[in-house]
XYZ file of C-alpha atoms in Angstrom:
750
model
C 31.826 -10.743 26.551
C 30.336 -9.896 29.918
C 32.274 -7.580 32.235
C 32.562 -10.264 34.932
C 34.271 -12.644 32.499
C 36.705 -9.937 31.404
C 37.603 -9.158 35.019
C 38.119 -12.875 35.729
C 40.454 -13.253 32.750
C 42.585 -10.379 34.049
C 42.552 -11.399 37.728
C 43.505 -15.075 37.283
C 46.917 -14.473 35.615
C 47.545 -11.623 38.054
C 46.811 -13.910 41.014
C 49.158 -16.575 39.653
C 51.916 -14.003 39.142
C 51.493 -12.579 42.668
C 51.440 -16.077 44.138
C 54.725 -16.970 42.456
C 56.330 -13.780 43.752
C 55.158 -13.838 47.368
C 54.319 -17.457 48.208
C 56.819 -20.285 48.788
C 55.735 -22.040 45.608
C 59.200 -23.380 44.877
C 59.431 -24.991 48.319
C 55.981 -26.550 47.937
C 56.918 -27.903 44.531
C 60.158 -29.461 45.814
C 58.243 -31.261 48.587
C 55.672 -32.543 46.080
C 58.392 -33.656 43.649
C 60.268 -35.529 46.391
C 57.042 -37.290 47.401
C 56.286 -38.340 43.819
C 59.839 -39.628 43.346
C 59.545 -41.638 46.558
C 56.629 -43.519 45.008
C 58.872 -44.818 42.266
C 57.020 -46.491 39.356
C 53.728 -46.239 41.247
C 53.568 -42.430 40.724
C 53.195 -42.440 36.927
C 50.718 -45.350 37.134
C 48.533 -43.406 39.580
C 48.530 -40.366 37.275
C 47.592 -42.578 34.291
C 44.627 -44.035 36.215
C 43.630 -40.577 37.424
C 43.689 -39.333 33.830
C 41.445 -42.232 32.717
C 38.958 -41.527 35.523
C 38.816 -37.794 34.751
C 38.265 -38.436 31.035
C 35.379 -40.828 31.679
C 33.798 -38.331 34.112
C 33.978 -35.420 31.622
C 36.706 -33.636 33.600
C 39.083 -31.776 31.220
C 42.608 -33.187 31.427
C 44.569 -30.022 30.592
C 45.618 -29.452 34.197
C 46.797 -33.065 34.566
C 48.684 -32.799 31.264
C 50.557 -29.682 32.364
C 51.023 -31.128 35.853
C 52.559 -34.310 34.430
C 55.183 -32.254 32.639
C 55.859 -30.358 35.855
C 56.202 -33.481 38.016
C 57.917 -35.905 35.648
C 59.606 -33.722 33.062
C 59.081 -33.675 29.311
C 59.947 -37.306 28.464
C 58.197 -39.222 31.260
C 55.338 -36.718 31.444
C 54.679 -37.081 27.730
C 54.478 -40.899 27.996
C 52.191 -40.719 31.046
C 49.762 -38.329 29.365
C 49.665 -40.244 26.077
C 48.814 -43.467 27.916
C 46.246 -41.897 30.230
C 44.541 -39.782 27.583
C 44.237 -42.589 25.046
C 43.000 -45.172 27.564
C 40.471 -42.687 28.940
C 39.292 -41.697 25.479
C 38.867 -45.338 24.439
C 36.871 -46.137 27.597
C 34.558 -43.169 26.965
C 34.161 -44.166 23.326
C 33.262 -47.762 24.187
C 30.797 -46.709 26.898
C 28.924 -44.478 24.440
C 29.077 -47.125 21.710
C 27.790 -49.881 23.977
C 24.964 -48.097 25.769
C 23.702 -45.333 23.469
C 24.616 -46.033 19.847
C 21.439 -47.975 18.958
C 19.167 -45.326 20.474
C 20.995 -42.598 18.604
C 20.671 -44.461 15.291
C 16.917 -44.660 15.843
C 16.725 -40.950 16.689
C 18.938 -39.959 13.764
C 16.512 -41.468 11.276
C 14.336 -38.406 11.923
C 17.214 -35.925 12.098
C 18.771 -35.266 8.657
C 21.524 -33.046 10.084
C 22.935 -35.706 12.399
C 22.303 -38.481 9.900
C 24.432 -36.757 7.270
C 27.222 -36.117 9.772
C 27.044 -39.713 11.002
C 27.357 -41.031 7.455
C 30.263 -38.698 6.725
C 32.203 -39.804 9.808
C 31.395 -43.436 9.063
C 32.943 -43.164 5.603
C 35.895 -40.970 6.586
C 36.267 -42.015 10.215
C 40.056 -42.049 10.504
C 40.417 -38.663 8.788
C 37.666 -37.028 10.828
C 38.933 -38.300 14.187
C 42.517 -37.370 13.325
C 41.627 -33.820 12.340
C 39.404 -33.175 15.331
C 42.052 -34.579 17.674
C 44.748 -32.419 16.125
C 42.657 -29.360 16.926
C 42.197 -28.482 20.631
C 39.200 -26.351 19.652
C 37.102 -29.512 19.816
C 36.618 -30.447 23.534
C 38.189 -33.872 24.002
C 36.084 -35.105 26.919
C 32.848 -34.486 25.008
C 34.206 -35.601 21.662
C 35.102 -39.031 23.043
C 31.466 -39.783 23.786
C 30.096 -38.056 20.681
C 32.342 -40.064 18.376
C 31.194 -43.222 20.148
C 27.670 -42.365 19.006
C 28.700 -42.184 15.349
C 29.469 -44.861 12.771
C 33.281 -44.587 13.039
C 35.026 -47.946 13.511
C 36.685 -48.530 16.901
C 40.071 -49.447 15.368
C 40.170 -46.318 13.210
C 39.141 -44.247 16.216
C 41.885 -45.640 18.467
C 44.685 -45.135 15.923
C 43.565 -41.678 14.834
C 43.084 -40.683 18.460
C 46.642 -41.741 19.324
C 48.234 -39.866 16.414
C 46.019 -36.822 16.677
C 46.746 -36.178 20.347
C 50.526 -35.967 19.959
C 51.031 -32.284 18.966
C 48.696 -30.766 21.564
C 49.952 -33.206 24.227
C 53.536 -32.209 23.522
C 52.581 -28.531 23.763
C 50.915 -28.821 27.190
C 53.528 -31.183 28.633
C 56.246 -28.841 27.393
C 54.597 -25.956 29.244
C 54.596 -28.059 32.394
C 58.231 -29.067 31.892
C 59.195 -25.426 31.425
C 57.434 -24.614 34.690
C 59.354 -27.471 36.320
C 62.680 -25.963 35.217
C 61.629 -22.527 36.478
C 60.444 -23.809 39.848
C 63.505 -25.981 40.264
C 65.796 -23.037 39.551
C 67.195 -24.567 36.362
C 67.551 -21.507 34.170
C 67.408 -22.084 30.474
C 70.674 -20.116 29.992
C 72.643 -23.004 31.449
C 71.601 -25.264 28.612
C 73.363 -25.235 25.335
C 72.318 -22.801 22.631
C 71.305 -25.503 20.159
C 69.301 -27.396 22.780
C 67.307 -24.268 23.563
C 66.863 -23.511 19.857
C 65.513 -27.011 19.293
C 63.026 -26.598 22.141
C 61.674 -23.302 20.880
C 61.516 -24.434 17.267
C 59.617 -27.528 18.373
C 57.250 -25.434 20.453
C 56.527 -23.006 17.603
C 56.040 -25.875 15.150
C 53.554 -27.511 17.523
C 51.564 -24.299 17.889
C 51.551 -23.826 14.099
C 50.321 -27.363 13.519
C 47.510 -26.909 16.031
C 46.348 -23.596 14.518
C 46.509 -24.742 10.891
C 44.900 -28.101 11.541
C 42.051 -26.461 13.449
C 41.060 -24.646 10.278
C 41.499 -27.782 8.162
C 39.380 -29.817 10.592
C 36.501 -27.381 10.506
C 36.587 -27.250 6.722
C 36.754 -31.031 6.348
C 33.845 -31.633 8.714
C 31.748 -29.091 6.894
C 32.529 -30.468 3.440
C 31.986 -34.062 4.515
C 28.622 -33.219 5.989
C 27.562 -31.353 2.842
C 28.521 -34.283 0.653
C 26.109 -36.474 2.636
C 23.145 -34.078 2.597
C 21.704 -35.369 -0.649
C 19.463 -32.969 -2.488
C 19.972 -30.259 0.115
C 23.544 -29.513 -0.871
C 25.150 -32.536 -2.449
C 28.569 -32.363 -3.966
C 29.799 -29.639 -6.262
C 27.230 -27.932 -8.436
C 27.491 -28.753 -12.112
C 26.836 -25.412 -13.712
C 25.242 -25.197 -17.135
C 27.726 -23.402 -19.376
C 24.982 -22.888 -21.952
C 22.515 -21.349 -19.529
C 21.032 -18.046 -20.613
C 18.675 -16.254 -18.228
C 15.142 -15.341 -19.228
C 15.377 -11.628 -19.963
C 12.732 -8.972 -19.435
C 11.552 -9.012 -23.051
C 10.179 -12.540 -22.357
C 8.721 -11.565 -18.981
C 6.897 -8.431 -20.086
C 4.576 -7.313 -22.878
C 6.694 -4.625 -24.456
C 3.713 -3.296 -26.444
C 1.779 -2.747 -23.202
C 1.955 0.742 -21.648
C 2.125 -0.573 -18.092
C 4.930 -3.036 -18.788
C 6.845 -0.397 -20.758
C 6.645 1.854 -17.709
C 7.958 -0.945 -15.480
C 10.879 -1.615 -17.823
C 11.679 2.102 -17.964
C 11.802 2.171 -14.177
C 13.759 -1.028 -13.615
C 15.908 -1.395 -16.757
C 16.040 1.991 -18.518
C 17.143 1.517 -22.105
C 19.295 4.606 -22.603
C 20.937 4.761 -19.201
C 24.736 5.044 -19.067
C 26.403 3.259 -16.173
C 28.267 5.523 -13.729
C 32.039 5.799 -13.474
C 33.146 3.383 -10.732
C 34.404 4.786 -7.465
C 37.984 4.071 -6.447
C 36.678 1.509 -3.945
C 33.264 0.540 -2.601
C 32.327 -0.370 0.934
C 29.791 -2.780 -0.546
C 29.176 -4.209 -4.008
C 25.867 -6.025 -4.451
C 25.360 -8.460 -7.336
C 21.650 -8.940 -7.937
C 18.799 -6.450 -7.765
C 16.078 -8.583 -6.211
C 14.798 -8.181 -2.673
C 18.039 -9.254 -0.961
C 20.144 -7.019 -3.185
C 17.876 -3.978 -2.925
C 17.582 -4.171 0.864
C 21.349 -4.642 1.212
C 22.089 -1.685 -1.053
C 19.510 0.676 0.429
C 20.401 -0.243 4.015
C 24.129 0.193 3.511
C 23.756 3.457 1.589
C 21.441 4.828 4.258
C 24.179 4.219 6.828
C 26.760 6.147 4.835
C 28.443 3.362 2.854
C 29.575 3.751 -0.742
C 27.526 1.112 -2.547
C 27.388 -0.332 -6.057
C 24.359 -2.356 -7.181
C 24.604 -4.602 -10.250
C 21.589 -6.072 -12.069
C 21.573 -7.721 -15.489
C 17.795 -7.880 -15.859
C 15.070 -5.968 -13.988
C 15.515 -4.336 -10.603
C 12.930 -5.743 -8.233
C 13.841 -9.327 -9.056
C 11.337 -12.156 -9.011
C 9.108 -10.674 -6.309
C 8.113 -7.518 -8.163
C 8.244 -8.770 -11.721
C 7.322 -12.473 -11.875
C 6.570 -13.598 -8.326
C 4.749 -12.220 -5.310
C 3.305 -9.071 -6.856
C 1.781 -10.403 -10.110
C 0.662 -13.702 -8.579
C -1.156 -12.053 -5.691
C -2.735 -9.623 -8.147
C -4.399 -12.389 -10.130
C -5.137 -14.466 -7.008
C -7.173 -11.536 -5.691
C -9.023 -11.199 -8.982
C -9.762 -14.937 -9.062
C -11.056 -14.753 -5.488
C -13.458 -11.986 -6.539
C -14.774 -14.266 -9.287
C -15.224 -17.082 -6.775
C -17.071 -14.837 -4.317
C -19.391 -13.603 -7.065
C -20.246 -17.161 -8.091
C -20.917 -18.206 -4.516
C -22.940 -15.246 -3.347
C -26.245 -17.120 -2.962
C -25.364 -18.120 0.607
C -25.266 -14.433 1.485
C -28.476 -13.508 -0.342
C -26.852 -12.388 -3.604
C -28.721 -13.894 -6.536
C -28.136 -14.385 -10.274
C -24.314 -14.258 -10.136
C -23.623 -17.951 -10.656
C -22.368 -17.159 -14.175
C -20.685 -13.738 -13.912
C -19.099 -12.190 -16.972
C -15.349 -12.605 -16.578
C -12.644 -10.690 -18.441
C -9.335 -12.454 -17.944
C -7.654 -9.796 -20.071
C -8.970 -7.042 -17.778
C -7.762 -8.913 -14.680
C -4.283 -9.282 -16.179
C -4.220 -5.631 -17.187
C -5.116 -4.634 -13.627
C -2.231 -6.745 -12.398
C 0.194 -5.131 -14.860
C -0.938 -1.624 -13.867
C -0.495 -2.274 -10.151
C 2.863 -3.917 -10.773
C 4.040 -0.898 -12.780
C 2.869 1.454 -10.028
C 4.814 -0.513 -7.410
C 7.936 -0.653 -9.601
C 8.766 2.966 -8.795
C 9.857 1.815 -5.336
C 12.474 -0.504 -6.903
C 13.488 1.826 -9.745
C 16.975 2.764 -10.867
C 16.084 6.415 -10.309
C 15.119 5.884 -6.670
C 18.283 3.975 -5.831
C 20.455 6.525 -7.605
C 18.858 9.210 -5.416
C 19.734 7.106 -2.368
C 23.380 7.435 -3.399
C 23.775 3.942 -4.857
C 25.818 3.515 -8.054
C 23.488 1.334 -10.150
C 25.124 -0.689 -12.917
C 22.959 -2.411 -15.538
C 24.813 -5.451 -16.801
C 26.165 -8.877 -15.866
C 28.485 -8.713 -12.870
C 31.311 -11.210 -12.543
C 34.018 -11.657 -9.921
C 37.525 -11.213 -11.326
C 39.333 -11.660 -8.042
C 38.873 -11.979 -4.317
C 37.917 -8.300 -3.977
C 36.904 -7.114 -7.432
C 33.913 -7.378 -9.760
C 33.697 -6.558 -13.441
C 30.545 -5.205 -15.112
C 30.116 -3.550 -18.499
C 33.889 -3.652 -18.966
C 34.467 -1.727 -15.727
C 36.289 -2.987 -12.659
C 34.736 -2.398 -9.234
C 36.997 -2.838 -6.202
C 35.269 -3.599 -2.922
C 35.861 -4.051 0.768
C 32.776 -6.261 1.076
C 30.396 -7.812 -1.452
C 27.000 -9.520 -1.422
C 25.867 -12.244 -3.805
C 22.100 -11.843 -4.196
C 21.414 -13.336 -7.619
C 18.321 -15.273 -6.569
C 16.960 -18.450 -8.118
C 14.924 -19.599 -11.110
C 12.386 -22.256 -11.975
C 13.706 -25.774 -12.508
C 13.064 -27.294 -15.932
C 12.203 -30.983 -15.446
C 13.909 -33.543 -17.639
C 10.796 -34.510 -19.613
C 11.497 -35.601 -23.200
C 9.975 -33.182 -25.702
C 9.002 -30.566 -23.122
C 11.356 -27.894 -24.397
C 10.230 -28.335 -28.005
C 6.565 -28.475 -27.036
C 6.817 -25.219 -25.124
C 5.917 -24.390 -21.553
C 5.565 -21.529 -19.130
C 7.125 -20.917 -15.727
C 6.402 -18.202 -13.196
C 8.803 -16.019 -15.230
C 6.582 -16.055 -18.322
C 3.046 -17.052 -17.300
C 2.069 -13.467 -16.475
C 2.425 -12.424 -20.111
C -0.823 -14.263 -20.931
C -3.684 -12.042 -22.049
C -6.027 -14.805 -23.174
C -7.311 -17.436 -20.775
C -6.168 -20.946 -21.808
C -9.066 -23.331 -22.261
C -7.075 -26.233 -20.791
C -4.094 -25.784 -18.477
C -1.748 -28.494 -17.187
C 0.225 -27.556 -14.086
C 3.257 -29.731 -13.367
C 4.142 -29.547 -9.691
C 1.906 -29.316 -6.619
C 3.956 -27.036 -4.421
C 2.809 -23.558 -3.335
C 3.157 -21.852 -6.739
C 1.512 -24.714 -8.616
C -1.444 -24.896 -6.237
C -1.961 -21.121 -6.116
C -2.011 -20.670 -9.880
C -3.968 -23.870 -10.574
C -6.778 -22.682 -8.305
C -6.728 -19.130 -9.732
C -6.858 -20.184 -13.393
C -9.627 -22.664 -12.632
C -11.665 -19.907 -10.997
C -11.177 -17.713 -14.063
C -12.649 -20.526 -16.175
C -9.770 -22.702 -17.374
C -10.040 -26.459 -17.147
C -7.011 -27.135 -14.949
C -5.233 -30.426 -14.248
C -2.658 -30.424 -11.468
C 0.027 -33.111 -11.783
C 2.439 -34.338 -9.135
C 4.635 -37.409 -8.868
C 4.115 -37.361 -5.094
C 1.340 -38.864 -3.045
C -0.174 -35.498 -2.074
C -0.129 -31.784 -2.806
C 1.870 -29.387 -0.614
C 4.050 -32.201 0.778
C 5.901 -30.003 3.292
C 2.749 -29.018 5.180
C 0.803 -30.917 7.831
C -1.345 -33.516 6.086
C -4.644 -32.349 7.540
C -3.830 -28.795 6.450
C -3.045 -29.896 2.896
C -6.231 -31.985 2.810
C -8.347 -28.896 3.509
C -6.674 -27.004 0.661
C -7.025 -29.970 -1.677
C -10.704 -30.255 -0.812
C -11.321 -26.630 -1.785
C -9.190 -26.766 -4.942
C -11.077 -29.835 -6.141
C -14.391 -28.184 -5.218
C -13.360 -25.306 -7.485
C -12.993 -27.816 -10.313
C -9.268 -28.561 -10.489
C -8.464 -32.174 -11.365
C -5.566 -33.413 -9.243
C -3.551 -36.424 -10.383
C -1.041 -37.729 -7.831
C 1.672 -40.316 -8.487
C 1.867 -39.115 -12.086
C 5.049 -39.930 -13.979
C 5.289 -37.789 -17.128
C 6.933 -39.827 -19.867
C 7.033 -37.216 -22.642
C 5.498 -34.061 -24.050
C 4.563 -33.487 -27.674
C 2.367 -31.504 -30.050
C -0.789 -33.227 -31.348
C -3.497 -31.646 -33.505
C -2.659 -28.045 -32.581
C -2.616 -28.946 -28.884
C -0.010 -30.054 -26.415
C -0.086 -33.575 -25.060
C 1.504 -35.093 -21.966
C 1.958 -38.872 -21.846
C 1.501 -40.056 -18.256
C 1.888 -43.228 -16.253
C -0.362 -43.369 -13.194
C -0.578 -46.538 -11.102
C 1.140 -48.422 -13.940
C -1.580 -47.284 -16.348
C -0.822 -45.111 -19.376
C -2.889 -42.061 -20.224
C -2.631 -38.832 -22.193
C -3.507 -35.317 -21.124
C -4.290 -32.699 -23.760
C -3.975 -28.982 -23.034
C -3.229 -25.628 -24.630
C -0.784 -24.370 -21.988
C 1.716 -26.155 -19.734
C 2.885 -24.447 -16.529
C 5.975 -25.920 -14.865
C 6.387 -25.422 -11.126
C 8.593 -28.186 -9.732
C 11.041 -26.205 -7.651
C 13.751 -23.595 -7.920
C 17.514 -23.640 -8.405
C 20.048 -20.937 -7.487
C 21.507 -18.619 -10.122
C 25.217 -19.454 -9.927
C 26.268 -19.371 -13.559
C 28.652 -16.777 -15.012
C 29.468 -15.173 -11.653
C 33.172 -16.046 -11.512
C 32.761 -17.654 -8.101
C 35.926 -19.707 -8.538
C 37.960 -16.559 -9.178
C 36.634 -15.090 -5.936
C 37.298 -18.251 -3.929
C 33.587 -18.721 -3.162
C 32.463 -22.305 -2.636
C 29.069 -23.452 -3.840
C 27.021 -26.631 -4.019
C 23.840 -27.820 -5.678
C 21.972 -25.987 -2.918
C 23.577 -22.645 -3.735
C 26.392 -20.503 -2.402
C 27.951 -22.071 0.682
C 27.539 -19.781 3.708
C 28.054 -19.946 7.441
C 25.478 -18.949 10.033
C 26.528 -15.303 9.687
C 26.002 -15.414 5.903
C 29.720 -15.302 5.076
C 30.987 -17.314 2.142
C 34.342 -19.099 2.022
C 35.767 -15.695 1.038
C 35.543 -13.634 4.227
C 34.971 -10.451 2.205
C 31.940 -11.844 0.395
C 28.490 -12.546 1.851
C 25.333 -13.998 0.301
C 21.636 -13.512 0.931
C 18.313 -14.634 -0.498
C 17.366 -17.517 -2.754
C 20.923 -18.050 -3.994
C 21.948 -19.464 -0.610
C 18.827 -20.100 1.478
C 16.390 -22.983 1.720
C 13.733 -20.406 2.582
C 12.997 -19.028 -0.869
C 10.690 -16.226 0.221
C 10.829 -12.474 -0.256
C 10.633 -11.812 3.467
C 13.476 -14.290 4.075
C 15.653 -12.442 1.560
C 14.775 -9.143 3.254
C 15.681 -10.468 6.719
C 18.950 -11.991 5.506
C 19.941 -8.756 3.781
C 19.540 -6.843 7.027
C 21.878 -9.329 8.712
C 24.408 -8.888 5.902
C 24.525 -5.118 6.347
C 25.115 -5.487 10.088
C 27.653 -8.315 9.825
C 29.581 -7.124 6.777
C 29.897 -3.430 7.567
C 29.640 -3.161 11.345
C 31.324 -6.324 12.693
C 28.075 -7.636 14.136
C 27.749 -11.367 14.736
C 24.075 -11.897 14.004
C 23.086 -15.419 13.004
C 20.611 -16.426 10.343
C 19.831 -19.486 12.461
C 18.262 -17.198 15.069
C 15.563 -16.014 12.664
C 12.004 -17.274 13.092
C 10.886 -17.746 9.497
C 7.156 -17.649 8.743
C 5.656 -18.473 5.360
C 2.289 -18.639 3.689
C 0.815 -20.464 0.703
C -1.797 -18.147 -0.832
C -4.378 -20.683 -1.872
C -7.954 -20.267 -0.670
C -7.871 -21.084 2.197
C -4.286 -20.102 2.932
C -1.803 -22.221 4.867
C 0.539 -20.174 7.068
C 3.291 -21.595 9.257
C 6.056 -20.417 11.599
C 8.649 -22.221 13.715
C 8.867 -25.983 14.102
C 6.553 -28.612 12.744
C 5.767 -31.268 15.346
C 8.105 -33.852 13.838
C 10.959 -31.347 13.653
C 10.427 -30.263 17.249
C 10.560 -33.854 18.495
C 13.701 -34.513 16.462
C 15.267 -31.437 18.082
C 14.702 -33.010 21.496
C 11.696 -31.049 22.758
C 8.902 -32.620 24.770
C 6.143 -31.532 22.407
C 2.437 -31.068 23.000
C -0.008 -29.719 20.429
C -3.271 -27.810 20.681
C -5.502 -27.459 17.613
C -8.491 -25.141 17.428
C -11.001 -25.719 14.618
C -12.462 -22.625 12.984
C -15.874 -24.267 13.188
C -15.886 -23.171 16.860
C -14.807 -19.577 16.140
C -17.705 -17.123 15.882
C -16.263 -14.899 13.138
C -15.412 -17.881 10.948
C -18.985 -19.112 11.308
C -20.342 -15.688 10.324
C -17.958 -15.505 7.350
C -18.881 -18.992 6.176
C -15.206 -19.985 6.419
C -15.234 -22.782 8.965
C -13.069 -25.270 7.058
C -9.742 -24.544 8.733
C -7.897 -24.474 12.046
C -5.167 -22.879 14.138
C -2.515 -25.124 15.691
C 0.265 -24.485 18.184
C 3.122 -26.785 19.232
C 4.746 -26.064 22.591
C 7.376 -27.428 24.960
C 5.668 -29.141 27.887
C 8.628 -28.371 30.170
C 8.603 -24.598 29.659
C 5.295 -23.866 27.946
C 7.152 -21.937 25.228
C 5.668 -21.887 21.743
C 7.758 -23.918 19.300
C 5.725 -23.492 16.120
C 2.300 -23.378 14.632
C 0.124 -23.630 11.545
C -2.997 -21.713 10.573
C -5.391 -22.736 7.811
C -7.827 -19.926 7.052
C -8.759 -17.555 4.262
C -6.499 -14.866 5.747
C -4.042 -17.127 7.577
C -1.076 -15.036 6.467
C -2.524 -11.996 8.233
C -3.222 -14.010 11.388
C 0.237 -15.559 11.579
C 2.024 -12.380 12.708
C 0.845 -12.776 16.292
C 2.209 -16.300 16.429
C 5.516 -15.330 14.807
C 6.008 -12.535 17.334
C 5.294 -14.876 20.236
C 7.840 -17.423 18.961
C 10.465 -14.735 18.334
C 9.959 -13.356 21.836
C 10.156 -16.901 23.268
C 6.736 -16.534 24.868
C 4.627 -19.179 26.557
C 1.297 -20.303 25.125
C -0.281 -18.494 28.058
C 0.464 -15.157 26.370
C -2.124 -16.036 23.715
C -4.717 -16.316 26.461
C -3.774 -13.052 28.177
C -3.731 -11.082 24.895
C -7.065 -9.345 24.274
C -8.394 -9.981 20.769
C -11.035 -7.890 19.046
C -14.379 -9.660 18.857
C -15.345 -11.110 16.504
C -12.202 -11.993 14.591
C -10.873 -15.276 13.293
C -7.656 -14.583 15.232
C -9.645 -15.498 18.330
C -8.698 -19.069 17.456
C -5.275 -18.288 18.931
C -6.826 -16.934 22.122
C -8.857 -20.137 22.412
C -5.612 -22.125 22.106
C -4.160 -20.053 24.951
C -7.246 -20.764 27.061
C -6.960 -24.484 26.330
C -3.339 -24.384 27.470
C -4.290 -22.681 30.717
C -6.884 -25.381 31.361
C -4.127 -27.999 31.252
C -2.741 -26.347 34.385
C -6.024 -26.930 36.220
C -5.324 -30.507 37.282
C -7.715 -32.442 39.603
C -5.378 -31.742 42.514
C -5.363 -28.013 41.818
C -9.153 -28.062 41.447
C -9.481 -29.702 44.861
C -7.186 -27.106 46.424
C -9.221 -24.286 44.884
C -12.463 -25.890 46.047
C -11.142 -26.119 49.613
C -10.002 -22.501 49.449
C -13.406 -21.310 48.254
C -15.147 -23.415 50.879
C -12.979 -21.865 53.605
C -13.764 -18.353 52.333
C -17.514 -19.003 52.455
């Protein structure tokens, strides 16, 4: 809190106290009371009308509520306030409903957050209005209009509003009545003991109701909204009691020297778990990126930390995600460049000799080399107690692993996510790969079917095709990479198809089966049946959080189909337990897990209040060309209420892209026309991920597009596309009127 606010909070009560002591407040009050009494029945009516007017004009009615108790006493004051507040609230509600509801419904169709809340209030209108009215935390004068914009029925609103106002109204009117007694010189000691006891008991009960209901209201609103969010976080997750995670012996080639070294680093066979400390500052369940960053960060700041991992330290990123995939993507790109060297004067490489086995071995070697950074040995040297085994909550502040109980002050759930297995009849029996197992291949499949056209599916489909597989990419959607801008996805699709990948959109897979020593997928495309034969099936249709066997119920941690339920500061429903990474985030990226883990360390151990919603999250799909994005998409920015303008710069007008022969791409920036601030942007280029950092920094720093123009870029680089966007923005400021003014100025100076 700022110093000025703190001083104001101290000075206001002091001023009131001094005024009561040294000013003739009692005399003033008696004159005012006599005047109000002389008005007779007109006085309360005037206050009721004044209350209605203030409510409609967004003026908080707390002062009038207290003043009514002071002027009229508890009984009459209570009636006056109830009438005025309810009539004012109903007028505000009807004004919003009559003039703005239709516009809001149209806007909400593009805003999932409001749409889900609107649907929740529509279905549970009476309950929602009652709870929010019972809690003074929700500002009444704003809530009246906001509820008018939702689907709640007017009758339910009026009744719930009337009942919900009573406790808080009684509390404020009682305060005013108590002030009336004090100013009138009617000491409480004159009243009977039981009368005073009844007053104080009623006052305490009112305060208790308000405090308790505030918490219930927040919880109910949150749960109702979640229940309406569909696939994002719908209902309570139905956990698979039979789920067994894919263990490292299925992810690695245990007869390979490089993979054996990785396993020795990240899951040493003969290691004995340490004796638990009496209590830990932080217990981390999950040894992926979020867990490792949390553990290392906390230990580096002096905390006593325990890290629990049932499989391989390093998680998906090191073992079956970012590291191995980028290793083979780079190798596949080298193959592509060799085949297409004629443009650059390199002859006779159209059919280079390719060793898929050698490329995979290179990947495994590099992965093993990098595994030292995530090894058990390194984290033990950092002072972290590393436990190999399945961790499970056995209470609100305790975890059990390997038969040992670990007590904690704070804990982090960082168990990550796994590939979704689609409900395709026969798929399990036919056999398939996911990202967890595909990197065990040593022989290139002649025919590969990839189910799912998201980032992982597109990246691996293109890479295997470049190695020499005949790849078919299947999606039940209308396009690949559905979350990206359409023109960006079209460029990637064009290159993937040029590489030889066959893309089938709108494909409904009816079943999978074995036929003649090959796998077969029965498809329906445009109401036509067809079969696709292949040797290997790769499934990449999304990811689901790892929630099973964690004892979340025992810890009081709520979860949904979207993962562990967290607030904006990454706290779960158990205030001692936080979550980070894929298990709770819609951004299932390594860098997102890293950023969230840093917030957890600050918030859990040092009482910081950093919000995950403040993060600017970039991401990149590592196809060739890459698609990189940060901030808002245009549609999202408009739904958020920004006045959006967009500037797109084609790489065909960027010198370095022309020289590189990589002109099929663009850089795009969305900005707020009122402030010029960058809202988001997309880059499509061979090294878009490397170029995106400048844009991410500008968004994080809340910079205008003009900063891209004033930043000097090395020439020639493809990042000059961003400078050109900045220049284009500056030209929008040079209106005809400004040009005329400049021309007159120059003419005068001649």
